[in-house]
Amino acid sequence: MNARLITIAKCGFWWMFWIWTGLITLVAGVGLWMQYQHLVFNDSTCEPVGLYQLRSSPYPLHNGELVEVEIPGPAHHAAVAEGLKYHWFPPGQPWIKEIAAVPGQTVTLARSGVRVEGHTLPNSRVDRWTPGHHHRIVHYSFGTYHLKHGQVWLYAPGNYAFDSSYYGPVPESHILQRAVPWWTIPGSQFWLRKGD
């Protein structure tokens, strides 16, 4: 009886070993394939959830283009410091955002939303609270801003999107690459429901 249990245990061990080896190999293979294809996974609902392909230099910058952007420094942006403190996003992970305005353009930020050159951006109302009213959200000062040389205004259409409405314009040097949706879940940027 004991010998039979030992044999079963050995067989179970080898089955588990080969299953785990196969899973690790599969994950590593997918990771290498994504790297080769220049794909990144966006799990934030600022933009639709899914895979985005990164395509070299984003310059010259244009309104409406999706880009991969480096997180602004928390030392200069209270909203970014708050987001890192409450783990709303991981430190150091680039974001996928849309360029809403480039140098020379005028942006007006109000509680009701963002206007660029007189046109209101969809779903850009500035939120006061996180989902469930757990934390009050710091936002950029309301007002009108004329973007200077080297500044861009970032926008994301999703519910509770974290964009320049909260941390203001960012330096063009923070734009890393152009991003193109490769496979995304339509409407996933609205999965988080808006509160009152």
Short mmCIF file of C-alpha atoms in Angstrom, two decimals:
data_model
loop_
_atom_site.label_atom_id
_atom_site.label_comp_id
_atom_site.label_asym_id
_atom_site.label_seq_id
_atom_site.Cartn_x
_atom_site.Cartn_y
_atom_site.Cartn_z
CA MET A 1 0.00 0.00 0.00
CA ASN A 2 2.77 2.41 0.93
CA ALA A 3 4.71 1.62 -2.27
CA ARG A 4 1.58 2.29 -4.33
CA LEU A 5 1.03 5.67 -2.59
CA ILE A 6 4.67 6.59 -3.21
CA THR A 7 4.30 5.71 -6.92
CA ILE A 8 1.10 7.80 -7.18
CA ALA A 9 2.82 10.70 -5.40
CA LYS A 10 5.79 10.49 -7.80
CA CYS A 11 3.46 10.46 -10.82
CA GLY A 12 1.56 13.43 -9.36
CA PHE A 13 4.81 15.30 -8.82
CA TRP A 14 5.92 14.76 -12.43
CA TRP A 15 2.53 15.79 -13.79
CA MET A 16 2.66 19.00 -11.76
CA PHE A 17 6.28 19.58 -12.80
CA TRP A 18 5.43 19.31 -16.52
CA ILE A 19 2.28 21.46 -16.17
CA TRP A 20 4.22 24.23 -14.41
CA THR A 21 7.09 23.96 -16.89
CA GLY A 22 4.62 24.26 -19.76
CA LEU A 23 2.90 27.28 -18.21
CA ILE A 24 6.19 29.06 -17.52
CA THR A 25 7.34 28.36 -21.08
CA LEU A 26 4.04 29.65 -22.49
CA VAL A 27 4.17 32.87 -20.44
CA ALA A 28 7.80 33.46 -21.40
CA GLY A 29 6.97 32.80 -25.06
CA VAL A 30 4.05 35.25 -25.01
CA GLY A 31 6.25 37.85 -23.31
CA LEU A 32 8.97 37.48 -25.96
CA TRP A 33 6.40 37.62 -28.77
CA MET A 34 4.86 40.81 -27.30
CA GLN A 35 8.32 42.36 -27.00
CA TYR A 36 9.11 41.44 -30.62
CA GLN A 37 5.80 42.94 -31.79
CA HIS A 38 6.33 46.05 -29.57
CA LEU A 39 3.06 45.35 -27.74
CA VAL A 40 2.16 46.58 -24.26
CA PHE A 41 -0.85 45.60 -22.18
CA ASN A 42 -2.99 48.43 -20.83
CA ASP A 43 -5.09 47.36 -17.85
CA SER A 44 -6.13 50.91 -16.93
CA THR A 45 -9.66 51.99 -17.84
CA CYS A 46 -8.39 55.45 -18.83
CA GLU A 47 -8.30 54.01 -22.38
CA PRO A 48 -9.87 50.75 -23.58
CA VAL A 49 -8.26 47.73 -21.91
CA GLY A 50 -6.11 45.63 -24.22
CA LEU A 51 -2.93 45.50 -26.28
CA TYR A 52 -1.34 48.58 -27.83
CA GLN A 53 1.49 48.55 -30.36
CA LEU A 54 4.28 51.07 -29.81
CA ARG A 55 5.55 52.72 -32.97
CA SER A 56 8.80 54.66 -32.68
CA SER A 57 9.00 58.45 -32.40
CA PRO A 58 5.75 60.32 -31.81
CA TYR A 59 7.10 63.59 -33.24
CA PRO A 60 5.71 65.81 -34.56
CA LEU A 61 2.88 65.61 -32.02
CA HIS A 62 -0.74 66.02 -33.13
CA ASN A 63 -4.05 66.31 -31.30
CA GLY A 64 -5.94 63.05 -30.98
CA GLU A 65 -2.89 60.78 -31.23
CA LEU A 66 -2.37 58.04 -28.65
CA VAL A 67 1.04 57.98 -27.01
CA GLU A 68 2.95 56.11 -24.37
CA VAL A 69 3.93 58.63 -21.71
CA GLU A 70 6.23 58.60 -18.71
CA ILE A 71 4.53 59.28 -15.36
CA PRO A 72 5.03 62.91 -14.26
CA GLY A 73 7.19 63.29 -11.15
CA PRO A 74 5.29 63.11 -7.83
CA ALA A 75 7.54 65.78 -6.32
CA HIS A 76 5.97 68.40 -8.62
CA HIS A 77 2.46 66.97 -8.97
CA ALA A 78 0.27 66.53 -5.87
CA ALA A 79 -2.20 64.35 -7.81
CA VAL A 80 0.54 61.91 -8.90
CA ALA A 81 1.88 61.73 -5.32
CA GLU A 82 -1.67 60.99 -4.12
CA GLY A 83 -2.16 58.29 -6.78
CA LEU A 84 1.08 56.57 -5.82
CA LYS A 85 0.23 56.81 -2.10
CA TYR A 86 -3.12 55.05 -2.58
CA HIS A 87 -1.78 52.60 -5.22
CA TRP A 88 -4.10 53.80 -8.00
CA PHE A 89 -1.33 52.90 -10.46
CA PRO A 90 2.07 51.19 -10.17
CA PRO A 91 5.16 53.42 -9.94
CA GLY A 92 7.32 53.66 -13.04
CA GLN A 93 4.83 52.06 -15.45
CA PRO A 94 4.24 54.25 -18.52
CA TRP A 95 0.67 55.27 -19.40
CA ILE A 96 -1.28 55.26 -22.64
CA LYS A 97 -2.93 58.68 -23.13
CA GLU A 98 -4.30 60.84 -25.91
CA ILE A 99 -2.76 64.18 -26.81
CA ALA A 100 -5.49 66.81 -26.36
CA ALA A 101 -3.47 69.96 -26.95
CA VAL A 102 0.00 70.91 -28.18
CA PRO A 103 2.11 74.06 -27.72
CA GLY A 104 0.32 77.21 -28.79
CA GLN A 105 -3.18 75.88 -28.05
CA THR A 106 -5.49 77.05 -25.26
CA VAL A 107 -7.03 74.70 -22.69
CA THR A 108 -9.78 75.67 -20.24
CA LEU A 109 -10.21 73.42 -17.22
CA ALA A 110 -13.45 73.59 -15.21
CA ARG A 111 -15.36 71.18 -12.97
CA SER A 112 -17.70 70.50 -15.92
CA GLY A 113 -14.84 69.40 -18.18
CA VAL A 114 -11.96 70.33 -20.47
CA ARG A 115 -12.22 72.66 -23.47
CA VAL A 116 -9.48 72.80 -26.10
CA GLU A 117 -9.70 75.76 -28.47
CA GLY A 118 -13.39 76.10 -27.52
CA HIS A 119 -14.31 72.41 -28.07
CA THR A 120 -15.33 70.31 -25.03
CA LEU A 121 -13.65 66.91 -24.70
CA PRO A 122 -16.16 64.06 -24.18
CA ASN A 123 -16.44 62.62 -20.66
CA SER A 124 -13.86 65.05 -19.29
CA ARG A 125 -15.72 66.20 -16.16
CA VAL A 126 -13.31 66.53 -13.22
CA ASP A 127 -14.13 64.00 -10.49
CA ARG A 128 -14.20 65.01 -6.82
CA TRP A 129 -14.05 61.50 -5.34
CA THR A 130 -12.66 58.06 -6.12
CA PRO A 131 -15.19 55.26 -6.79
CA GLY A 132 -17.13 54.58 -3.60
CA HIS A 133 -16.24 58.02 -2.20
CA HIS A 134 -13.19 56.61 -0.37
CA HIS A 135 -10.80 59.49 -1.17
CA ARG A 136 -11.16 63.07 -2.35
CA ILE A 137 -9.22 63.54 -5.62
CA VAL A 138 -6.67 66.32 -6.03
CA HIS A 139 -7.04 68.11 -9.37
CA TYR A 140 -5.16 70.79 -11.29
CA SER A 141 -6.26 74.39 -10.66
CA PHE A 142 -9.29 75.40 -12.69
CA GLY A 143 -8.57 78.10 -15.24
CA THR A 144 -7.42 78.80 -18.78
CA TYR A 145 -3.94 77.74 -19.91
CA HIS A 146 -2.04 78.69 -23.05
CA LEU A 147 0.40 75.83 -23.62
CA LYS A 148 4.00 76.95 -23.86
CA HIS A 149 6.74 75.54 -26.04
CA GLY A 150 7.48 71.97 -24.90
CA GLN A 151 4.14 71.38 -23.10
CA VAL A 152 1.29 69.00 -23.97
CA TRP A 153 -2.10 68.39 -22.39
CA LEU A 154 -2.98 64.70 -21.98
CA TYR A 155 -6.51 63.33 -22.09
CA ALA A 156 -8.17 59.99 -21.50
CA PRO A 157 -11.89 59.44 -22.18
CA GLY A 158 -12.57 56.73 -19.58
CA ASN A 159 -14.55 57.09 -16.38
CA TYR A 160 -12.22 58.19 -13.56
CA ALA A 161 -9.47 58.76 -16.13
CA PHE A 162 -6.28 60.18 -14.65
CA ASP A 163 -5.02 62.80 -17.09
CA SER A 164 -3.84 66.41 -17.25
CA SER A 165 -7.05 67.55 -15.55
CA TYR A 166 -5.40 66.29 -12.36
CA TYR A 167 -1.68 66.93 -12.87
CA GLY A 168 -1.65 69.65 -15.54
CA PRO A 169 0.39 69.89 -18.73
CA VAL A 170 3.43 67.64 -19.05
CA PRO A 171 6.74 68.20 -20.85
CA GLU A 172 6.94 66.88 -24.41
CA SER A 173 10.03 64.98 -23.26
CA HIS A 174 7.73 62.66 -21.25
CA ILE A 175 6.18 61.36 -24.49
CA LEU A 176 7.96 58.08 -25.23
CA GLN A 177 6.34 56.58 -28.35
CA ARG A 178 3.22 56.61 -30.47
CA ALA A 179 0.68 53.93 -29.48
CA VAL A 180 -1.84 52.24 -31.76
CA PRO A 181 -4.65 49.97 -30.49
CA TRP A 182 -3.82 46.42 -31.57
CA TRP A 183 -6.55 44.48 -29.74
CA THR A 184 -8.79 46.18 -27.20
CA ILE A 185 -12.13 45.60 -25.48
CA PRO A 186 -14.51 48.27 -26.80
CA GLY A 187 -16.24 50.21 -24.03
CA SER A 188 -13.94 48.89 -21.28
CA GLN A 189 -12.88 52.46 -20.45
CA PHE A 190 -16.36 52.85 -18.95
CA TRP A 191 -16.28 49.75 -16.71
CA LEU A 192 -15.82 51.90 -13.61
CA ARG A 193 -19.26 53.43 -13.00
CA LYS A 194 -19.50 57.14 -12.27
CA GLY A 195 -20.84 58.05 -8.83
CA ASP A 196 -22.75 61.16 -7.79
#
